Amino acid sequence: MTALEPRDAEVTPPTDDRDDDRGSDVVPDGQGVLGKAHRALSVGIVSVVLLIAFEATAVGTAMPVAARELHGIPLYAFAFSAYFTTSLFAMVLSGQWADRYGPLRPLATGIAAFGAGLLLSGTAGTMWLFIIGRAVQGLGGGLVIVALYVVVSRAYPERLRPSIMAAFAASWVIPSVVGPLAAGTVTEHLGWRWVFIGIPALVVFPLALALPAIRRMASGPADPAAPPQPFDGRRIRLALGISLGAGLLQYAAQDLGWLSLLPAAAGAALLVPAALGLLPRGTYRAARGLPSVVLLRGIAAGSFIAAESFVPLMLVTQRGLSPTMAGLSLAVGGATWALGSYVQSRPRLEAYREGLMVTGMVMVAAAIATAPSVLIPWVPVWIVGVAWGVGCFGMGMVIASTSVLLLKLSAPGEAGANSAALEISDGLANVLLLAAGGAGVAGRGGGLL
């Protein structure tokens, strides 16, 4: 994640043995995600997810210290939402790029931008420069995540997709445990900058392993015989509109003055029609099929990730925990998220996927409702860890299931556009809810310290 060249004769057709052995827990030898046909690709793309996981867990731990040293606590939410805001545009661009020319080039470009953003944040001297670095990261992350969905759609038969999604979730386990501890230790002894500057070293391995495998198995357009389609200028303009609108709303939420009503109104005027144009028709009313899948993804991911973004800040500023301990309070979530994703991947549970998603959403809601209880002095802080473990188990079932259902409902030439819609719902919900949280912090004058 070059893909402008036609697919060569070595490409493995993505439809091979699509229906073989469906419904069985036993995958024929050599035909699983780690079988000979898919081993290099699986290891490569899971390594890409591993990189993203280390960034999310390590950076989240170091962020409170970075914001404090850069005198940017009132802008704390911006450091998170800048990532999601720019990624909204990148997701649409990546979907069109991957559908028309294959996922290889958007993936490679995205990883490079991701690393560049980390370096920019790690060397920032002001909070606004730090936020710009996070925005560059968002461009890279948006390109990467949608391109990965297209890789899965192109290279894996339907029966293997739940398993590779479970592998994506499992790749968060080690970073979730090691990431906060390593980031906290580095932050306390070397400084928070080394957390950002050190992560780009992880870019080399995924590039070396994943890109050749993607070129061999999933490069080129979905239909090499069809004439190449130009980029959809309307969707690109809508993507710019949704990103600018989200950014203006976030700015207005941070200011909270009467003049902030102007950027808030402009942001809403840009964002609402753009979102309606980019998401499947009927999403806002949860129409049956793809629209309801996309809406549920936004509700689940937006509410959970927005809440998780402020938990370390709450533990550091209100309960006096060190950055290391605040990060470790959420570490158990990586393992339970992977477990929840593993549960949904079992073929015998395929018939109960809707029930798994309902159960997962209940777990997510319970976790979010429980976390603020630690603001009560006599409530032990380990309650957050327990609640987040339960919530992450539910998220593992919900997030993987929405991804599987989306690819199942998408034609091969629409996987990129539909995956972009899924991630836009996810990212847009994050931006809006982070804006609400940031408004709360800004309303107190950043006075959390």
Short mmCIF file of C-alpha atoms in Angstrom, two decimals:
data_model
loop_
_atom_site.label_atom_id
_atom_site.label_comp_id
_atom_site.label_asym_id
_atom_site.label_seq_id
_atom_site.Cartn_x
_atom_site.Cartn_y
_atom_site.Cartn_z
CA MET A 1 0.00 0.00 0.00
CA THR A 2 2.98 0.97 -8.10
CA ALA A 3 -0.64 0.03 -8.82
CA LEU A 4 -1.21 1.88 -12.06
CA GLU A 5 0.24 -1.01 -14.04
CA PRO A 6 -2.05 -3.80 -15.28
CA ARG A 7 -2.36 -6.87 -13.10
CA ASP A 8 0.09 -9.53 -14.28
CA ALA A 9 -0.42 -13.23 -14.86
CA GLU A 10 0.70 -14.21 -11.38
CA VAL A 11 -2.30 -12.67 -9.68
CA THR A 12 -4.38 -15.05 -7.59
CA PRO A 13 -8.05 -14.51 -8.52
CA PRO A 14 -9.92 -13.25 -5.46
CA THR A 15 -12.87 -15.52 -6.16
CA ASP A 16 -10.95 -18.80 -5.86
CA ASP A 17 -12.61 -21.33 -3.53
CA ARG A 18 -14.87 -18.61 -2.19
CA ASP A 19 -17.54 -21.05 -1.11
CA ASP A 20 -15.32 -23.98 -0.19
CA ASP A 21 -15.77 -25.32 3.32
CA ARG A 22 -17.96 -22.44 4.42
CA GLY A 23 -19.51 -23.07 7.80
CA SER A 24 -16.73 -25.33 9.03
CA ASP A 25 -14.15 -24.54 11.66
CA VAL A 26 -11.59 -26.58 9.71
CA VAL A 27 -9.88 -24.74 6.85
CA PRO A 28 -8.15 -26.96 4.26
CA ASP A 29 -4.38 -27.10 4.65
CA GLY A 30 -2.66 -24.30 2.77
CA GLN A 31 -5.90 -22.37 2.27
CA GLY A 32 -6.12 -20.43 5.56
CA VAL A 33 -4.90 -16.89 6.13
CA LEU A 34 -1.48 -18.34 6.97
CA GLY A 35 -1.55 -20.97 4.24
CA LYS A 36 0.98 -20.89 1.43
CA ALA A 37 -1.25 -18.79 -0.84
CA HIS A 38 -1.83 -15.99 1.68
CA ARG A 39 0.99 -16.23 4.24
CA ALA A 40 3.20 -13.37 3.03
CA LEU A 41 0.24 -11.09 2.41
CA SER A 42 -1.34 -11.84 5.80
CA VAL A 43 1.87 -11.25 7.73
CA GLY A 44 2.53 -8.06 5.77
CA ILE A 45 -0.84 -6.38 6.21
CA VAL A 46 -1.15 -7.48 9.83
CA SER A 47 2.24 -5.83 10.37
CA VAL A 48 0.77 -2.61 8.96
CA VAL A 49 -2.07 -2.83 11.48
CA LEU A 50 0.51 -3.56 14.19
CA LEU A 51 2.24 -0.28 13.30
CA ILE A 52 -1.03 1.64 13.60
CA ALA A 53 -1.74 -0.10 16.91
CA PHE A 54 1.61 0.90 18.40
CA GLU A 55 0.98 4.48 17.31
CA ALA A 56 -2.47 4.62 18.86
CA THR A 57 -1.52 3.08 22.21
CA ALA A 58 1.85 4.80 22.60
CA VAL A 59 0.78 8.24 21.42
CA GLY A 60 -2.36 8.16 23.55
CA THR A 61 -0.22 7.58 26.63
CA ALA A 62 2.24 10.38 25.83
CA MET A 63 -0.40 12.91 24.74
CA PRO A 64 -1.26 14.40 28.17
CA VAL A 65 2.41 15.18 28.86
CA ALA A 66 2.93 16.59 25.35
CA ALA A 67 -0.10 18.86 25.70
CA ARG A 68 1.05 20.07 29.10
CA GLU A 69 4.62 20.84 28.01
CA LEU A 70 3.41 22.63 24.88
CA HIS A 71 0.89 24.61 26.96
CA GLY A 72 -1.90 23.13 24.88
CA ILE A 73 -4.35 21.54 27.34
CA PRO A 74 -7.23 23.70 26.01
CA LEU A 75 -6.41 22.30 22.55
CA TYR A 76 -6.09 18.72 23.78
CA ALA A 77 -9.06 17.40 21.80
CA PHE A 78 -7.68 18.98 18.64
CA ALA A 79 -4.64 16.69 18.87
CA PHE A 80 -6.99 13.74 18.42
CA SER A 81 -9.65 15.22 16.14
CA ALA A 82 -7.08 16.67 13.69
CA TYR A 83 -6.17 13.10 12.86
CA PHE A 84 -9.76 12.09 12.21
CA THR A 85 -10.62 15.31 10.34
CA THR A 86 -7.95 14.93 7.65
CA SER A 87 -8.47 11.20 7.46
CA LEU A 88 -12.06 11.81 6.30
CA PHE A 89 -10.78 13.34 3.07
CA ALA A 90 -8.08 10.70 2.68
CA MET A 91 -10.61 7.88 3.03
CA VAL A 92 -12.65 9.07 0.05
CA LEU A 93 -9.52 9.62 -2.01
CA SER A 94 -8.18 6.18 -1.08
CA GLY A 95 -11.47 4.47 -1.95
CA GLN A 96 -11.52 5.93 -5.45
CA TRP A 97 -7.78 5.39 -5.94
CA ALA A 98 -7.97 1.74 -4.87
CA ASP A 99 -11.16 0.90 -6.81
CA ARG A 100 -9.73 2.33 -10.03
CA TYR A 101 -6.06 1.39 -9.87
CA GLY A 102 -5.66 -1.04 -6.99
CA PRO A 103 -4.71 -0.58 -3.32
CA LEU A 104 -0.92 -0.72 -3.63
CA ARG A 105 -0.08 2.94 -4.24
CA PRO A 106 -2.54 4.47 -1.71
CA LEU A 107 -1.24 2.06 0.92
CA ALA A 108 2.41 2.94 0.30
CA THR A 109 1.65 6.67 0.18
CA GLY A 110 -0.38 6.41 3.36
CA ILE A 111 2.37 4.69 5.33
CA ALA A 112 4.88 7.34 4.23
CA ALA A 113 2.55 10.18 5.28
CA PHE A 114 1.84 8.44 8.57
CA GLY A 115 5.54 8.35 9.42
CA ALA A 116 6.09 11.94 8.30
CA GLY A 117 3.29 13.15 10.57
CA LEU A 118 4.82 11.38 13.56
CA LEU A 119 8.16 13.06 12.93
CA LEU A 120 6.50 16.46 12.59
CA SER A 121 4.63 16.06 15.88
CA GLY A 122 7.71 14.74 17.63
CA THR A 123 9.76 17.80 16.71
CA ALA A 124 6.99 20.39 17.25
CA GLY A 125 7.75 23.45 19.35
CA THR A 126 4.15 24.63 19.70
CA MET A 127 0.83 22.88 20.18
CA TRP A 128 -0.45 24.04 16.80
CA LEU A 129 2.56 22.54 15.00
CA PHE A 130 1.98 19.36 16.97
CA ILE A 131 -1.64 19.34 15.76
CA ILE A 132 -0.50 19.85 12.13
CA GLY A 133 1.67 16.75 12.51
CA ARG A 134 -1.35 14.82 13.74
CA ALA A 135 -3.27 16.07 10.70
CA VAL A 136 -0.57 14.70 8.36
CA GLN A 137 -0.82 11.40 10.23
CA GLY A 138 -4.56 11.45 9.58
CA LEU A 139 -4.00 11.77 5.84
CA GLY A 140 -1.77 8.71 5.97
CA GLY A 141 -4.08 6.74 8.22
CA GLY A 142 -7.12 7.42 6.02
CA LEU A 143 -5.28 6.21 2.92
CA VAL A 144 -4.05 3.08 4.69
CA ILE A 145 -7.23 1.84 6.34
CA VAL A 146 -9.44 1.95 3.23
CA ALA A 147 -6.71 0.43 1.04
CA LEU A 148 -6.43 -2.45 3.52
CA TYR A 149 -10.14 -3.19 3.18
CA VAL A 150 -9.73 -3.34 -0.59
CA VAL A 151 -6.79 -5.72 -0.19
CA VAL A 152 -8.94 -8.02 1.94
CA SER A 153 -11.79 -7.81 -0.57
CA ARG A 154 -9.52 -8.58 -3.53
CA ALA A 155 -7.16 -11.19 -2.12
CA TYR A 156 -9.22 -13.23 0.36
CA PRO A 157 -12.26 -15.44 -0.31
CA GLU A 158 -15.35 -14.62 1.69
CA ARG A 159 -14.90 -17.50 4.13
CA LEU A 160 -11.46 -16.18 5.20
CA ARG A 161 -12.44 -12.55 5.73
CA PRO A 162 -13.68 -12.97 9.34
CA SER A 163 -10.38 -14.65 10.17
CA ILE A 164 -8.19 -11.90 8.72
CA MET A 165 -10.33 -9.31 10.50
CA ALA A 166 -9.78 -11.25 13.72
CA ALA A 167 -6.04 -11.23 12.98
CA PHE A 168 -6.20 -7.45 12.62
CA ALA A 169 -7.77 -7.25 16.08
CA ALA A 170 -5.24 -9.71 17.56
CA SER A 171 -2.40 -7.53 16.32
CA TRP A 172 -3.53 -4.93 18.87
CA VAL A 173 -2.88 -7.21 21.85
CA ILE A 174 0.90 -6.80 22.20
CA PRO A 175 0.85 -3.02 21.46
CA SER A 176 -1.98 -2.57 23.96
CA VAL A 177 0.11 -4.17 26.71
CA VAL A 178 3.61 -3.09 25.68
CA GLY A 179 2.72 0.24 24.06
CA PRO A 180 1.47 2.12 27.14
CA LEU A 181 4.25 0.73 29.34
CA ALA A 182 6.97 1.55 26.80
CA ALA A 183 5.51 4.97 26.01
CA GLY A 184 5.09 5.82 29.67
CA THR A 185 8.63 4.74 30.49
CA VAL A 186 10.11 6.65 27.55
CA THR A 187 8.01 9.72 28.39
CA GLU A 188 9.12 9.74 32.01
CA HIS A 189 12.84 9.08 31.38
CA LEU A 190 13.63 10.41 27.89
CA GLY A 191 10.72 12.74 27.10
CA TRP A 192 7.51 12.46 25.14
CA ARG A 193 9.15 13.46 21.84
CA TRP A 194 10.95 10.13 21.57
CA VAL A 195 7.61 8.32 21.55
CA PHE A 196 6.73 10.05 18.28
CA ILE A 197 10.17 10.07 16.72
CA GLY A 198 10.81 6.39 17.46
CA ILE A 199 7.65 4.90 15.93
CA PRO A 200 8.51 5.66 12.24
CA ALA A 201 11.29 3.05 12.48
CA LEU A 202 8.49 0.47 12.42
CA VAL A 203 7.50 1.58 8.89
CA VAL A 204 10.31 -0.30 7.15
CA PHE A 205 9.22 -3.86 7.93
CA PRO A 206 5.56 -3.53 6.79
CA LEU A 207 6.66 -1.85 3.57
CA ALA A 208 9.23 -4.54 2.76
CA LEU A 209 6.86 -7.41 3.48
CA ALA A 210 3.41 -6.18 2.48
CA LEU A 211 3.96 -4.28 -0.76
CA PRO A 212 5.40 -7.14 -2.87
CA ALA A 213 2.61 -9.46 -1.72
CA ILE A 214 -0.07 -6.87 -2.50
CA ARG A 215 1.48 -6.21 -5.91
CA ARG A 216 1.30 -9.93 -6.66
CA MET A 217 -2.21 -10.64 -5.34
CA ALA A 218 -4.29 -7.46 -5.31
CA SER A 219 -2.80 -4.80 -7.57
CA GLY A 220 -4.43 -3.21 -10.60
CA PRO A 221 -8.09 -2.35 -11.22
CA ALA A 222 -10.87 -4.74 -10.20
CA ASP A 223 -11.62 -5.36 -13.89
CA PRO A 224 -8.38 -5.04 -15.89
CA ALA A 225 -10.32 -5.33 -19.18
CA ALA A 226 -12.52 -2.31 -18.45
CA PRO A 227 -11.37 1.17 -19.48
CA PRO A 228 -9.97 3.17 -16.55
CA GLN A 229 -12.52 5.41 -14.87
CA PRO A 230 -11.63 8.99 -13.91
CA PHE A 231 -11.84 10.12 -10.33
CA ASP A 232 -15.29 11.27 -9.25
CA GLY A 233 -14.79 15.01 -8.85
CA ARG A 234 -18.09 15.43 -7.02
CA ARG A 235 -17.10 12.96 -4.30
CA ILE A 236 -13.70 14.59 -3.94
CA ARG A 237 -15.39 17.97 -3.43
CA LEU A 238 -17.76 16.43 -0.89
CA ALA A 239 -14.77 14.92 0.90
CA LEU A 240 -13.16 18.35 1.13
CA GLY A 241 -16.45 19.73 2.39
CA ILE A 242 -16.80 17.14 5.13
CA SER A 243 -13.21 17.65 6.27
CA LEU A 244 -13.43 21.45 6.30
CA GLY A 245 -16.81 21.32 7.98
CA ALA A 246 -15.57 18.99 10.69
CA GLY A 247 -12.53 21.19 11.26
CA LEU A 248 -14.63 24.35 11.60
CA LEU A 249 -16.96 22.65 14.08
CA GLN A 250 -13.97 21.50 16.11
CA TYR A 251 -12.53 25.03 16.11
CA ALA A 252 -15.85 26.47 17.23
CA ALA A 253 -16.09 23.93 20.04
CA GLN A 254 -12.67 24.97 21.34
CA ASP A 255 -13.41 28.72 21.31
CA LEU A 256 -16.90 28.83 22.88
CA GLY A 257 -17.30 32.57 22.27
CA TRP A 258 -20.17 34.26 20.48
CA LEU A 259 -18.01 34.69 17.39
CA SER A 260 -17.54 30.91 17.31
CA LEU A 261 -21.14 30.62 16.12
CA LEU A 262 -19.96 31.76 12.68
CA PRO A 263 -17.46 28.93 12.07
CA ALA A 264 -19.92 26.52 13.70
CA ALA A 265 -22.66 27.49 11.25
CA ALA A 266 -20.26 27.37 8.30
CA GLY A 267 -18.99 23.98 9.43
CA ALA A 268 -22.49 22.55 9.70
CA ALA A 269 -23.43 23.98 6.29
CA LEU A 270 -20.45 22.20 4.73
CA LEU A 271 -20.57 18.99 6.72
CA VAL A 272 -24.23 17.98 6.61
CA PRO A 273 -24.76 17.90 2.82
CA ALA A 274 -21.30 16.40 2.31
CA ALA A 275 -22.01 13.59 4.76
CA LEU A 276 -25.39 12.88 3.14
CA GLY A 277 -23.68 12.71 -0.25
CA LEU A 278 -20.84 10.42 0.83
CA LEU A 279 -22.72 7.96 3.04
CA PRO A 280 -25.13 5.38 1.56
CA ARG A 281 -28.63 6.70 1.00
CA GLY A 282 -30.76 6.00 4.08
CA THR A 283 -27.87 5.92 6.56
CA TYR A 284 -29.36 8.59 8.81
CA ARG A 285 -32.55 6.51 9.21
CA ALA A 286 -30.77 3.14 9.47
CA ALA A 287 -32.23 1.73 6.25
CA ARG A 288 -31.92 -2.03 5.90
CA GLY A 289 -28.63 -3.42 4.61
CA LEU A 290 -25.51 -1.37 3.98
CA PRO A 291 -26.85 1.95 5.41
CA SER A 292 -27.58 0.42 8.82
CA VAL A 293 -24.16 -1.26 8.91
CA VAL A 294 -22.46 2.07 8.20
CA LEU A 295 -24.53 3.92 10.82
CA LEU A 296 -23.89 1.32 13.52
CA ARG A 297 -20.15 1.52 12.88
CA GLY A 298 -20.19 5.27 13.49
CA ILE A 299 -22.24 5.00 16.68
CA ALA A 300 -20.03 2.29 18.15
CA ALA A 301 -16.61 3.60 17.18
CA GLY A 302 -17.36 7.28 17.69
CA SER A 303 -18.75 6.92 21.18
CA PHE A 304 -16.11 4.46 22.40
CA ILE A 305 -13.00 6.08 20.92
CA ALA A 306 -14.07 9.57 21.94
CA ALA A 307 -14.55 8.37 25.51
CA GLU A 308 -11.22 6.51 25.48
CA SER A 309 -9.37 9.61 24.29
CA PHE A 310 -10.15 11.45 27.52
CA VAL A 311 -9.73 8.59 30.00
CA PRO A 312 -5.90 8.93 30.32
CA LEU A 313 -6.26 12.71 30.75
CA MET A 314 -8.90 12.15 33.44
CA LEU A 315 -6.71 9.65 35.32
CA VAL A 316 -3.60 11.84 35.14
CA THR A 317 -5.26 15.12 36.11
CA GLN A 318 -8.04 13.99 38.47
CA ARG A 319 -6.62 10.88 40.13
CA GLY A 320 -2.92 11.72 40.00
CA LEU A 321 -1.75 8.66 38.06
CA SER A 322 1.52 8.69 36.16
CA PRO A 323 1.31 8.51 32.35
CA THR A 324 2.48 4.89 32.54
CA MET A 325 -0.23 3.82 34.97
CA ALA A 326 -2.91 5.79 33.13
CA GLY A 327 -1.99 4.01 29.92
CA LEU A 328 -1.84 0.59 31.57
CA SER A 329 -5.33 1.07 32.97
CA LEU A 330 -6.57 0.57 29.41
CA ALA A 331 -4.06 -2.11 28.41
CA VAL A 332 -6.34 -5.07 29.07
CA GLY A 333 -8.63 -3.77 26.34
CA GLY A 334 -6.33 -4.93 23.55
CA ALA A 335 -6.59 -8.57 24.62
CA THR A 336 -10.37 -8.52 25.10
CA TRP A 337 -10.88 -6.67 21.81
CA ALA A 338 -8.96 -9.44 20.05
CA LEU A 339 -10.99 -12.06 21.92
CA GLY A 340 -14.25 -10.46 20.86
CA SER A 341 -13.06 -10.34 17.25
CA TYR A 342 -12.00 -14.00 17.49
CA VAL A 343 -15.47 -14.96 18.74
CA GLN A 344 -17.18 -13.34 15.76
CA SER A 345 -14.82 -15.13 13.36
CA ARG A 346 -16.06 -18.60 14.29
CA PRO A 347 -17.99 -20.00 11.28
CA ARG A 348 -20.59 -21.66 13.53
CA LEU A 349 -21.59 -18.23 14.87
CA GLU A 350 -22.11 -16.69 11.43
CA ALA A 351 -25.87 -17.24 11.67
CA TYR A 352 -25.92 -15.22 14.92
CA ARG A 353 -23.92 -12.23 13.71
CA GLU A 354 -26.73 -9.75 14.36
CA GLY A 355 -27.09 -11.02 17.93
CA LEU A 356 -23.36 -10.72 18.49
CA MET A 357 -23.50 -7.10 17.38
CA VAL A 358 -26.39 -6.29 19.74
CA THR A 359 -24.54 -7.91 22.66
CA GLY A 360 -21.39 -6.02 21.76
CA MET A 361 -23.18 -2.67 21.70
CA VAL A 362 -24.63 -3.31 25.17
CA MET A 363 -21.10 -4.00 26.47
CA VAL A 364 -19.80 -0.80 24.87
CA ALA A 365 -22.57 1.31 26.42
CA ALA A 366 -21.94 -0.23 29.86
CA ALA A 367 -18.20 0.54 29.68
CA ILE A 368 -18.72 4.17 28.71
CA ALA A 369 -21.29 4.65 31.47
CA THR A 370 -18.99 3.12 34.11
CA ALA A 371 -15.72 4.98 33.37
CA PRO A 372 -16.73 8.38 34.89
CA SER A 373 -17.38 6.69 38.24
CA VAL A 374 -13.65 6.98 39.04
CA LEU A 375 -14.15 10.73 39.47
CA ILE A 376 -15.63 9.73 42.84
CA PRO A 377 -12.58 9.61 45.14
CA TRP A 378 -13.49 6.35 46.91
CA VAL A 379 -14.02 4.42 43.63
CA PRO A 380 -10.84 2.41 42.83
CA VAL A 381 -9.17 3.29 39.54
CA TRP A 382 -9.01 -0.37 38.50
CA ILE A 383 -12.72 -0.09 37.78
CA VAL A 384 -11.74 1.69 34.55
CA GLY A 385 -9.59 -1.28 33.49
CA VAL A 386 -12.40 -3.75 34.13
CA ALA A 387 -15.00 -1.62 32.36
CA TRP A 388 -12.71 -1.05 29.38
CA GLY A 389 -11.98 -4.76 29.12
CA VAL A 390 -15.71 -5.45 28.82
CA GLY A 391 -16.23 -2.60 26.38
CA CYS A 392 -13.33 -3.68 24.18
CA PHE A 393 -14.70 -7.23 24.02
CA GLY A 394 -17.93 -5.77 22.68
CA MET A 395 -16.05 -3.52 20.27
CA GLY A 396 -14.14 -6.54 18.94
CA MET A 397 -17.40 -8.20 17.97
CA VAL A 398 -19.04 -5.06 16.58
CA ILE A 399 -16.16 -3.57 14.56
CA ALA A 400 -15.10 -6.83 12.92
CA SER A 401 -18.72 -7.77 12.17
CA THR A 402 -19.50 -4.46 10.49
CA SER A 403 -16.38 -4.87 8.33
CA VAL A 404 -17.35 -8.42 7.33
CA LEU A 405 -20.93 -7.42 6.52
CA LEU A 406 -19.80 -4.42 4.48
CA LEU A 407 -17.54 -6.52 2.25
CA LYS A 408 -20.28 -9.13 1.92
CA LEU A 409 -22.71 -6.45 0.71
CA SER A 410 -20.21 -4.82 -1.70
CA ALA A 411 -19.55 -5.66 -5.35
CA PRO A 412 -15.81 -6.04 -6.16
CA GLY A 413 -15.63 -2.67 -7.89
CA GLU A 414 -17.39 -0.92 -5.00
CA ALA A 415 -15.37 -2.24 -2.07
CA GLY A 416 -13.21 0.88 -1.89
CA ALA A 417 -16.09 3.37 -2.01
CA ASN A 418 -18.17 1.42 0.51
CA SER A 419 -15.18 0.91 2.82
CA ALA A 420 -14.58 4.66 2.64
CA ALA A 421 -18.21 5.25 3.66
CA LEU A 422 -17.78 2.89 6.63
CA GLU A 423 -14.62 4.67 7.77
CA ILE A 424 -16.17 8.11 7.16
CA SER A 425 -19.00 7.17 9.51
CA ASP A 426 -16.40 6.01 12.02
CA GLY A 427 -14.15 9.08 11.67
CA LEU A 428 -16.95 11.64 11.50
CA ALA A 429 -18.51 10.33 14.69
CA ASN A 430 -15.09 10.57 16.33
CA VAL A 431 -14.63 14.18 15.23
CA LEU A 432 -18.06 15.32 16.37
CA LEU A 433 -17.90 13.61 19.75
CA LEU A 434 -14.33 14.74 20.33
CA ALA A 435 -15.49 18.26 19.53
CA ALA A 436 -18.15 17.93 22.22
CA GLY A 437 -15.58 16.63 24.69
CA GLY A 438 -13.12 19.35 23.73
CA ALA A 439 -15.82 21.96 24.28
CA GLY A 440 -16.20 20.65 27.82
CA VAL A 441 -12.47 20.93 28.46
CA ALA A 442 -12.29 24.38 26.87
CA GLY A 443 -15.36 25.46 28.86
CA ARG A 444 -13.34 24.89 32.01
CA GLY A 445 -10.50 26.92 30.53
CA GLY A 446 -8.41 23.80 30.18
CA GLY A 447 -8.40 23.82 33.94
CA LEU A 448 -7.92 20.14 34.43
CA LEU A 449 -4.46 20.49 35.95
#
